[in-house]
mmCIF file of C-alpha atoms in Angstrom:
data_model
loop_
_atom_site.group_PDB
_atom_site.id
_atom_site.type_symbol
_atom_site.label_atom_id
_atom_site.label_comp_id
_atom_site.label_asym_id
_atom_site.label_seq_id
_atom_site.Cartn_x
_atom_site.Cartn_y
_atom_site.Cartn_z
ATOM 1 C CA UNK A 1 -21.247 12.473 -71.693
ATOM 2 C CA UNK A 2 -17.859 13.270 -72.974
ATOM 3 C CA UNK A 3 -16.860 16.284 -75.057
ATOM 4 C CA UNK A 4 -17.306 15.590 -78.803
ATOM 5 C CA UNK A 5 -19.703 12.423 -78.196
ATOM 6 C CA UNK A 6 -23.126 12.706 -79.471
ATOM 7 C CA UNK A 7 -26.178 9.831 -79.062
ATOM 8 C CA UNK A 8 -27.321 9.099 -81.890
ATOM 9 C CA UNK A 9 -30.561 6.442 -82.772
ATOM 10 C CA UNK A 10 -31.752 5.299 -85.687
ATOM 11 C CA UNK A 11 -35.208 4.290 -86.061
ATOM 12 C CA UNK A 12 -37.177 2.617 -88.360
ATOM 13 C CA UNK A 13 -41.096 2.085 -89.386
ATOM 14 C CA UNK A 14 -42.191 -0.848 -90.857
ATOM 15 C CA UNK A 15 -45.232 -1.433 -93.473
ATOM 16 C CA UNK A 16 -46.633 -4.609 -94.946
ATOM 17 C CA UNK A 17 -49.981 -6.088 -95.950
ATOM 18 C CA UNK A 18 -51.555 -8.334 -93.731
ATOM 19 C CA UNK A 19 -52.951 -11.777 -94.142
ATOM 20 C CA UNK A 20 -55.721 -13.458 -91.581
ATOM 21 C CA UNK A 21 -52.927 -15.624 -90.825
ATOM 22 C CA UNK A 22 -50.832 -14.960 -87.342
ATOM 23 C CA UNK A 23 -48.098 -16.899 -88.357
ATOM 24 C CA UNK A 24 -47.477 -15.441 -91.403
ATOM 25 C CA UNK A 25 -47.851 -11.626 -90.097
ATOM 26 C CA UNK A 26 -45.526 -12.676 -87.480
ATOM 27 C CA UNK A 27 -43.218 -14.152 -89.930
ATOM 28 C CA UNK A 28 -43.257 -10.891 -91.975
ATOM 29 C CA UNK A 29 -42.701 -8.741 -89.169
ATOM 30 C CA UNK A 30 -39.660 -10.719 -87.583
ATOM 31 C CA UNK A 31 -38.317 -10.504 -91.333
ATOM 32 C CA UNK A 32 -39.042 -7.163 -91.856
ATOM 33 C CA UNK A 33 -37.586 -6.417 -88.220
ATOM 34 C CA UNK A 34 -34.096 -8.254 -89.060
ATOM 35 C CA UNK A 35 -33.958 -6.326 -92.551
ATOM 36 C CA UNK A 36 -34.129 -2.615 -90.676
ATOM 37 C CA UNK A 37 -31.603 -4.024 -88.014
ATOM 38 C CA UNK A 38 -29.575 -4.919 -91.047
ATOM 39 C CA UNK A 39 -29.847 -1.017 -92.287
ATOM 40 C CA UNK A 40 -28.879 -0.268 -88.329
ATOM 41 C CA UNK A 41 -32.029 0.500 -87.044
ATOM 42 C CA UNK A 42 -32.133 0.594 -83.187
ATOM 43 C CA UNK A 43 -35.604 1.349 -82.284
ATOM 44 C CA UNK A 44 -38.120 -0.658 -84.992
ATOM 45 C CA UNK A 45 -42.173 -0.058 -85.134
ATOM 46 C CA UNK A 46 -44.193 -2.496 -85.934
ATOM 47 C CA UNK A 47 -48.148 -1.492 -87.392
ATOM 48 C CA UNK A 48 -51.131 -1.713 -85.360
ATOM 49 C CA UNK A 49 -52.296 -5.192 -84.500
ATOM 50 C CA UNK A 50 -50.414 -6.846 -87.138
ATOM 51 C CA UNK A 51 -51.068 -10.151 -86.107
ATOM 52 C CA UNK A 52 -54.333 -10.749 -88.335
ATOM 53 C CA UNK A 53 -56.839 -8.617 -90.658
ATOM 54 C CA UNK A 54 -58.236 -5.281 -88.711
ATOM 55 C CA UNK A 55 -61.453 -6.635 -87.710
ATOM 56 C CA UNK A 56 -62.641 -3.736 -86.098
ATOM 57 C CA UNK A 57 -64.650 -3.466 -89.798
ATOM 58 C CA UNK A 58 -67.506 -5.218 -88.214
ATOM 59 C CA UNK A 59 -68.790 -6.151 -85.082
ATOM 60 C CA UNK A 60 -68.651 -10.298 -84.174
ATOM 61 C CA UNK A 61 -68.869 -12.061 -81.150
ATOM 62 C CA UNK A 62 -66.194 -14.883 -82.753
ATOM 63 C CA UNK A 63 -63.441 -12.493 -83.044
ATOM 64 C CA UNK A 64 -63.070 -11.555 -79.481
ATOM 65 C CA UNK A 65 -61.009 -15.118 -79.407
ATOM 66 C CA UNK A 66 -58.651 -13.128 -80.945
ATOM 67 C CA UNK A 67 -57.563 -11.746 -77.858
ATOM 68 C CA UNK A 68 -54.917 -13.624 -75.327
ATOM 69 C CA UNK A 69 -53.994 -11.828 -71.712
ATOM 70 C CA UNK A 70 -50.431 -10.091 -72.293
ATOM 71 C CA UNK A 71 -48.441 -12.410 -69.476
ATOM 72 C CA UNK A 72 -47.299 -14.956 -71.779
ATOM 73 C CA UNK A 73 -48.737 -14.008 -75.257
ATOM 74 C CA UNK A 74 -47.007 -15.840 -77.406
ATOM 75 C CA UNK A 75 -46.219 -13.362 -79.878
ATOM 76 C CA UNK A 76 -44.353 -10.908 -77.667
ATOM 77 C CA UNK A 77 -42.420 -13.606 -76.238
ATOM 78 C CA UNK A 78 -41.343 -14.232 -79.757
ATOM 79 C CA UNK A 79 -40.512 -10.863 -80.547
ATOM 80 C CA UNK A 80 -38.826 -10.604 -76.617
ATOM 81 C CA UNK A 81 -36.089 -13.465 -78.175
ATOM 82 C CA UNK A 82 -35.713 -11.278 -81.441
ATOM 83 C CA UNK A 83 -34.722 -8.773 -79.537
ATOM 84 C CA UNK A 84 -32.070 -9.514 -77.365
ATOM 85 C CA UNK A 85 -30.926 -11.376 -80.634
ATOM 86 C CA UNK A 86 -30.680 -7.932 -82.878
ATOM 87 C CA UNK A 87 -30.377 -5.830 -79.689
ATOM 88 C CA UNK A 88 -33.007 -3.651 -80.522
ATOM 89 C CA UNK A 89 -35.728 -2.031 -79.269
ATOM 90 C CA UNK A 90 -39.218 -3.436 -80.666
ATOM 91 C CA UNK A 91 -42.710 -1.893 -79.535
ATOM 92 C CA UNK A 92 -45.241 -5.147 -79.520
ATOM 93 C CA UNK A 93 -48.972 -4.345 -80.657
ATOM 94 C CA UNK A 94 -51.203 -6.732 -79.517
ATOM 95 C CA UNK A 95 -55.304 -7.393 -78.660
ATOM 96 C CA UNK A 96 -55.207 -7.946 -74.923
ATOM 97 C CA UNK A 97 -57.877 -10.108 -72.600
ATOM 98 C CA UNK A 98 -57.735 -8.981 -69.351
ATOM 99 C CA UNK A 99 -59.690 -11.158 -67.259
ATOM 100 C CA UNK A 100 -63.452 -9.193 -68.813
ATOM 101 C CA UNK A 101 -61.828 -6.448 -70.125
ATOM 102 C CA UNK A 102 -59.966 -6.254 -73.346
ATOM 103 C CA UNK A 103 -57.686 -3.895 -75.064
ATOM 104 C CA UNK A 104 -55.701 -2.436 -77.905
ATOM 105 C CA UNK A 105 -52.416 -2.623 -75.894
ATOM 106 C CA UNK A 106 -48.484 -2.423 -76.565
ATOM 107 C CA UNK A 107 -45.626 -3.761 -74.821
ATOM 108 C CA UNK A 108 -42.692 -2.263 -74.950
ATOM 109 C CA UNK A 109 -39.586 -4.453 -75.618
ATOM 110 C CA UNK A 110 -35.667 -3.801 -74.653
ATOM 111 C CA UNK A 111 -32.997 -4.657 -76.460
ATOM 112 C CA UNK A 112 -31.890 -6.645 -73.746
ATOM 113 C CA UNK A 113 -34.969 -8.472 -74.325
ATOM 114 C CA UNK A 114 -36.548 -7.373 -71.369
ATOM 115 C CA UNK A 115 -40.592 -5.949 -71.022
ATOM 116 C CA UNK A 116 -40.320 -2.789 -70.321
ATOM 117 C CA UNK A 117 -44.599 -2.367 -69.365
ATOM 118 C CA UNK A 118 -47.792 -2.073 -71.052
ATOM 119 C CA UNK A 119 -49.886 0.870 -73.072
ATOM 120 C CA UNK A 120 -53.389 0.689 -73.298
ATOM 121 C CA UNK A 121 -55.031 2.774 -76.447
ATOM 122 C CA UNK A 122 -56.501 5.788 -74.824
ATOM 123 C CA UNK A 123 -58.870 6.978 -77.377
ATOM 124 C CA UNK A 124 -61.203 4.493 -78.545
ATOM 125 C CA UNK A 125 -62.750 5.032 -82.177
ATOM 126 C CA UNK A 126 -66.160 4.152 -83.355
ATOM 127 C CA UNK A 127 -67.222 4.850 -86.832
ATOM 128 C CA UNK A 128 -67.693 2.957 -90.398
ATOM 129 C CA UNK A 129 -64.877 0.304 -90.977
ATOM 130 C CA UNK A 130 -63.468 1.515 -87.666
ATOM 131 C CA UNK A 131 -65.749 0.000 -85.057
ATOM 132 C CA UNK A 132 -63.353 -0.367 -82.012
ATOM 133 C CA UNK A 133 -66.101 0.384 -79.318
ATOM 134 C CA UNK A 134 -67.257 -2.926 -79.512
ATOM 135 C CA UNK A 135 -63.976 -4.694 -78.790
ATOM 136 C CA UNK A 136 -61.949 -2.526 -76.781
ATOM 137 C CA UNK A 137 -62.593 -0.777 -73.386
ATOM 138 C CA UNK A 138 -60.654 2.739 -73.115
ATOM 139 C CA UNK A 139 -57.240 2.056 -71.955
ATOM 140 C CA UNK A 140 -56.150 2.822 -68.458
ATOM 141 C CA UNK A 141 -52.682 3.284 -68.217
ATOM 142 C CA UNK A 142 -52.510 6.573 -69.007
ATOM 143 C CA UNK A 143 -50.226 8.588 -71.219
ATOM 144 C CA UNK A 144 -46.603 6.717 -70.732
ATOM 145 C CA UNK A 145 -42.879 7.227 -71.638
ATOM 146 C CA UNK A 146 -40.538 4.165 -71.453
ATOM 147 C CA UNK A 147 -36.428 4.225 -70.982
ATOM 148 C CA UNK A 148 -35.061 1.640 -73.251
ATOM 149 C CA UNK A 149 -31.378 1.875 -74.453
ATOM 150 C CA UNK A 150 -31.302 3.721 -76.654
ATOM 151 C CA UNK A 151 -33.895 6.857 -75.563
ATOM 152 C CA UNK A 152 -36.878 7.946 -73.858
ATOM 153 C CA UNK A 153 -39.726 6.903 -76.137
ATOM 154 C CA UNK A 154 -43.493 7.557 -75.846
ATOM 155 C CA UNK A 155 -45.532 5.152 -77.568
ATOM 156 C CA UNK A 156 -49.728 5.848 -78.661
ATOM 157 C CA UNK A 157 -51.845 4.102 -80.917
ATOM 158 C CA UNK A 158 -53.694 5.280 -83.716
ATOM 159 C CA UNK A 159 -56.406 7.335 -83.129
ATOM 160 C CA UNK A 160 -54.714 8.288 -80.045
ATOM 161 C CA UNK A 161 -52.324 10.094 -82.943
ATOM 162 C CA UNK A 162 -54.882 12.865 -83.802
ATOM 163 C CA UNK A 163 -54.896 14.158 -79.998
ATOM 164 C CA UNK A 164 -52.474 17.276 -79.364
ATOM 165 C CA UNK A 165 -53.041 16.944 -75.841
ATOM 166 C CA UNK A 166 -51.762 12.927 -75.864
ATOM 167 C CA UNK A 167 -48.328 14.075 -77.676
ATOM 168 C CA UNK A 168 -47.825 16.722 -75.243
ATOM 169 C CA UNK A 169 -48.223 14.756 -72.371
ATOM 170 C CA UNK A 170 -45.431 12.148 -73.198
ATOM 171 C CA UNK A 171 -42.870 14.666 -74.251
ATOM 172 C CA UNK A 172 -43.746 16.662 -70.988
ATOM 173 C CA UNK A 173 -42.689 13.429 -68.899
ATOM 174 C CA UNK A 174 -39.538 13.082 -71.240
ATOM 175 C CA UNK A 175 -39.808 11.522 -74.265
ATOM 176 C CA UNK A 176 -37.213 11.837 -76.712
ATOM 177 C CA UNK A 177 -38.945 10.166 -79.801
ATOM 178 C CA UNK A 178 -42.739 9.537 -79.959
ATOM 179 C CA UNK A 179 -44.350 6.112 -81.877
ATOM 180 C CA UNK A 180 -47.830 5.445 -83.230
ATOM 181 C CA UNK A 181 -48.368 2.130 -85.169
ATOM 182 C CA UNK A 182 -51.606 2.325 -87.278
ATOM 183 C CA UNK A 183 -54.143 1.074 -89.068
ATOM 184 C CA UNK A 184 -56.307 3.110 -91.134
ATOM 185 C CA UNK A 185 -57.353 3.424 -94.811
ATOM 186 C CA UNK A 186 -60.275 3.915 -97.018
ATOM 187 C CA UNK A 187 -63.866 5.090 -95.350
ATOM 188 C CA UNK A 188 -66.537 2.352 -95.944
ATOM 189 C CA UNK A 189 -69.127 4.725 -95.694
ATOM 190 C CA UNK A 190 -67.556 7.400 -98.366
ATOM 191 C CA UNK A 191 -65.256 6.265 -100.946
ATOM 192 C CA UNK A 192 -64.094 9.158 -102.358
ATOM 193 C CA UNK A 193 -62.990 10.157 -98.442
ATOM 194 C CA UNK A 194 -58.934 10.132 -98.552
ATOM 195 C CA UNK A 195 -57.701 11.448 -95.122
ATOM 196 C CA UNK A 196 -54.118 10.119 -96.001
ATOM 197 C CA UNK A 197 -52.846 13.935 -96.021
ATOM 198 C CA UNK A 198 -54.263 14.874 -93.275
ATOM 199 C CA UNK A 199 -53.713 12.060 -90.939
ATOM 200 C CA UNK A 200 -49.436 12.748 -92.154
ATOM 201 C CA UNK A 201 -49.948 17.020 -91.218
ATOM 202 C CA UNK A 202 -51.058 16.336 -87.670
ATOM 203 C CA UNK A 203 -49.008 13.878 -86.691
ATOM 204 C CA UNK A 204 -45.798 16.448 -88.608
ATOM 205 C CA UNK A 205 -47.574 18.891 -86.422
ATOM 206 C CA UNK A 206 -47.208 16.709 -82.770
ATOM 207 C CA UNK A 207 -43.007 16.551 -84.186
ATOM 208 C CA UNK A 208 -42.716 20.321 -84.994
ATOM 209 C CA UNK A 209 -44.855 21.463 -81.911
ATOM 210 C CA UNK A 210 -42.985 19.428 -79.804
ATOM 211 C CA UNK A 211 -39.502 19.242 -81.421
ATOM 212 C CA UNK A 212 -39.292 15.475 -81.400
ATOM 213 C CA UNK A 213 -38.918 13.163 -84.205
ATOM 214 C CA UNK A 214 -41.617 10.445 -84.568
ATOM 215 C CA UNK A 215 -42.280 7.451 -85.890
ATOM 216 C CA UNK A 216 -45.367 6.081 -87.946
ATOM 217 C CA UNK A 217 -46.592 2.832 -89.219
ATOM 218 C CA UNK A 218 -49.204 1.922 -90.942
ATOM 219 C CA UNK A 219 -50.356 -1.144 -92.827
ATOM 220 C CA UNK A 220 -51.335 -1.497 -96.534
ATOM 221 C CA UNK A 221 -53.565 -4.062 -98.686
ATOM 222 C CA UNK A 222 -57.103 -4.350 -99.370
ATOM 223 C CA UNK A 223 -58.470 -6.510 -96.338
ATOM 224 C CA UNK A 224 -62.637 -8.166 -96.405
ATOM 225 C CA UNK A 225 -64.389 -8.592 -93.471
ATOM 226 C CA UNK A 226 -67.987 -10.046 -93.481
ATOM 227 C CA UNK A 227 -70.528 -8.249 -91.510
ATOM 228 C CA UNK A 228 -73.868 -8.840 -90.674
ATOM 229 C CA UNK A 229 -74.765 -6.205 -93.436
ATOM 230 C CA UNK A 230 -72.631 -7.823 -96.417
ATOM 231 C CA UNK A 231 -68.888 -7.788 -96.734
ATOM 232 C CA UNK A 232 -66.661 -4.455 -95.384
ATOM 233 C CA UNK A 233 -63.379 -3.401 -97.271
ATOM 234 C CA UNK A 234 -60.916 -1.046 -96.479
ATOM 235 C CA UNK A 235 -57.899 -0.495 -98.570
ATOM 236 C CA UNK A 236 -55.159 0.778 -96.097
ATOM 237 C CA UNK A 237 -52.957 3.600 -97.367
ATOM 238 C CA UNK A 238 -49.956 2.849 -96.091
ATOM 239 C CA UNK A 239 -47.674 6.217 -96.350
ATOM 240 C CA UNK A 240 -46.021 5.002 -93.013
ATOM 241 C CA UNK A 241 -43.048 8.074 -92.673
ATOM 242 C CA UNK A 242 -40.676 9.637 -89.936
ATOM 243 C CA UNK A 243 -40.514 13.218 -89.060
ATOM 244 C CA UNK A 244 -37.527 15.377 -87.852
ATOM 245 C CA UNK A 245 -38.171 17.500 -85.164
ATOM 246 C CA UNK A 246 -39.774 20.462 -86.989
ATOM 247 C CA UNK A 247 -42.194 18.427 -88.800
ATOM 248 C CA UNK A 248 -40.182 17.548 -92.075
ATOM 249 C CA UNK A 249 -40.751 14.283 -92.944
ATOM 250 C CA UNK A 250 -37.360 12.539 -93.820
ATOM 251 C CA UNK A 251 -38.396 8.767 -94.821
ATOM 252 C CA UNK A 252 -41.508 7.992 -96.275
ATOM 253 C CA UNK A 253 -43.535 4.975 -97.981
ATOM 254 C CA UNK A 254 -45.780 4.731 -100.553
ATOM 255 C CA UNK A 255 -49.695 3.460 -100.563
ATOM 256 C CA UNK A 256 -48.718 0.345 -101.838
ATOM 257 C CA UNK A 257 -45.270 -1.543 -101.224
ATOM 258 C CA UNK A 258 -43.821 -3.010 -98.388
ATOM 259 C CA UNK A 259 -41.284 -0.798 -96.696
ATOM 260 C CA UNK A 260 -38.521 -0.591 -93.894
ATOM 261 C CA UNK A 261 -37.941 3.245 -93.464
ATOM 262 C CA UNK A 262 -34.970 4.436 -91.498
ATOM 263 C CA UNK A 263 -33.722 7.753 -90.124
ATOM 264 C CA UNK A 264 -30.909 8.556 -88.079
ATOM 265 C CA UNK A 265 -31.283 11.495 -85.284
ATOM 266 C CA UNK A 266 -28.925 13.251 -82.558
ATOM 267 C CA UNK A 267 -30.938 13.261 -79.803
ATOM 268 C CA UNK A 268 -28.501 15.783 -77.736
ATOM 269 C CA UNK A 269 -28.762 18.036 -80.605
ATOM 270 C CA UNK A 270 -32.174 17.836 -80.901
ATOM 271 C CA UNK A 271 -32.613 18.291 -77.274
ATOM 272 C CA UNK A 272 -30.490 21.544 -77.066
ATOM 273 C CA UNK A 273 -32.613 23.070 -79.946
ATOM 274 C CA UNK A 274 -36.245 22.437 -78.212
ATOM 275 C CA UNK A 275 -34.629 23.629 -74.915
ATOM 276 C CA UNK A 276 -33.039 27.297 -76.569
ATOM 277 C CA UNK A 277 -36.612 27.221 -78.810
ATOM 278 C CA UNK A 278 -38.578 28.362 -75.589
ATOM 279 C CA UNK A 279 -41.914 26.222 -76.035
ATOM 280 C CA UNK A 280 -41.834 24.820 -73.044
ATOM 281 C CA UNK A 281 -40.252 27.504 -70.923
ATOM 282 C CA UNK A 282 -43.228 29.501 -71.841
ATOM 283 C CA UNK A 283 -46.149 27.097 -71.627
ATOM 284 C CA UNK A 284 -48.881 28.260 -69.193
ATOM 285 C CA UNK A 285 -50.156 25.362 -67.163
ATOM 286 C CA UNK A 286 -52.528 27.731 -65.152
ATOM 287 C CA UNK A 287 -54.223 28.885 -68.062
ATOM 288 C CA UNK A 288 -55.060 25.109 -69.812
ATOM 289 C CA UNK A 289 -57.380 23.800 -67.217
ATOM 290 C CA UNK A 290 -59.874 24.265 -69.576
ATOM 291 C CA UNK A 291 -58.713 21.246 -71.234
ATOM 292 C CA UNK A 292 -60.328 19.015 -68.630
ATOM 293 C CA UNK A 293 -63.684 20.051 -70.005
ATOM 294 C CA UNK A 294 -65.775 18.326 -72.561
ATOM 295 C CA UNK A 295 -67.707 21.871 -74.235
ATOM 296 C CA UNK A 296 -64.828 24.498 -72.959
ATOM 297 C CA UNK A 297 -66.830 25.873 -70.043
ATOM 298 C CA UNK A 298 -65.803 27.146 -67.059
ATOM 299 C CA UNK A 299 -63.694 24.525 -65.108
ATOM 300 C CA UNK A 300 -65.178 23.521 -61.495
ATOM 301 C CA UNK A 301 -61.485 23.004 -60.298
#
């Protein structure tokens, strides 16, 4: 690079109810997509399967016809055309059938247009209002960085975004910037449950421990599913926000309005500082095999 230059992306996180309609959700995204390329956005997220309603609420044999195998979906071949338009990166969330399997997978789009390759969620939930088990097998891709354009980006989903270890092991293959689109709200099972805070500290903690900046979205809107026990609601909190590379956050969104957030970063300056800060001069490799355990015993290898 020459003397004096710096390389500098702007991202963006997007936020916006969701109807039951895939049209419409795609609509909103492609607008919402052009609006943060119009505020110079380079690298736009998109929330967790934003195509339709989460339906992970309840567990129905219909909705795996939700799913379509990634060659050809339609939707990231829409969003493939957007951006080589824009010239922007766009991460693609989508429900994947793969021949028996299925999962909660991303593509990763160039702004050339181009597919860059696939992420399959790691870390599968299974809870109240969050009953992914039934739909999803774990992903098997593995933890993965992508080089688009503009940076080395690792991209996770969801609950993949309250796993240290998942973080880690995308900045330690080189990413510059690390994405989670989202979907998560209210608790079924416990109204008066509000992990909003919490949910924005660890994530601020992945940045700071890491010195990266990253990237959240999450939806918003009440959304009814109907179970076998009754009807399911979640209200989605929203608070989609980007963090600096010590944790601050430096755009944020409210629980309730749509939102296009943008932040601008140097990613040369950025890297210089986690290089001189020592973390990863200093990590101890030989000392974490305990982390391939399930109870923290005594590693067999």
């Amino acid at each position: 690079m020459e003397k004096g230059k710096t390389r500098e992306v702007v991202v963006s996180a997007l936020q916006f109810a969701c109807t039951d309609d895939v049209s419409t959700n795609v609509a909103t995204a492609e607008r919402l997509v052009r609006a943060a390329h119009g505020k110079g956005a380079n690298i736009i997220l998109i929330q967790e399967l934003f195509e339709g309603y989460y339906f992970c609420q309840a567990q129905r044999e219909d909705f795996f016809h939700r799913a379509k195998p990634y060659e050809g979906h339609p939707t990231i071949l829409r969003m493939q055309k957007l951006a080589k338009e824009l010239g922007v990166v766009i991460p693609v969330s989508f429900f994947e059938e793969a021949n028996n399997a299925h999962y909660n997978s991303i593509a990763i789009i160039d702004a050339d247009g181009s597919d860059l390759g696939l992420y399959r969620k790691s870390h599968i939930p299974d809870g109240p209002g969050y009953q992914e088990k039934f739909y999803f097998n774990p992903g098997d891709t593995g933890f993965k960085v992508f080089q688009t354009k503009f940076a080395k980006i690792g991209v996770a989903i969801c609950w993949d975004q309250w796993f240290p270890e998942a973080a880690r092991a995308m900045v330690l293959q080189g990413a510059e910037i690390l994405f989670y689109p989202t979907a998560i709200g209210s608790e079924p099972q416990d109204e008066g449950l509000d992990s909003c805070d919490h949910w924005k500290r660890v994530m601020q903690g992945h940045a700071g421990a890491n010195l990266v900046p990253l990237v959240a979205s999450n939806r918003i809107g009440k959304e009814i599913i109907q179970t076998e026990h009754g009807d399911s609601k979640i209200t989605f909190y929203g608070n989609s926000f980007i963090a600096g590379p010590t944790g601050e956050i430096v755009a944020a969104a409210d629980d309730k309005e749509e939102a296009v957030l943008i932040a601008k970063f140097d990613l040369d300056k950025i890297k210089s500082k986690r290089h001189s800060w020592g973390v990863f001069r200093d990590r101890r490799p030989d000392l974490y095999k305990v982390l391939l355990t399930l109870d923290g015993s005594k590693p067999s290898v």
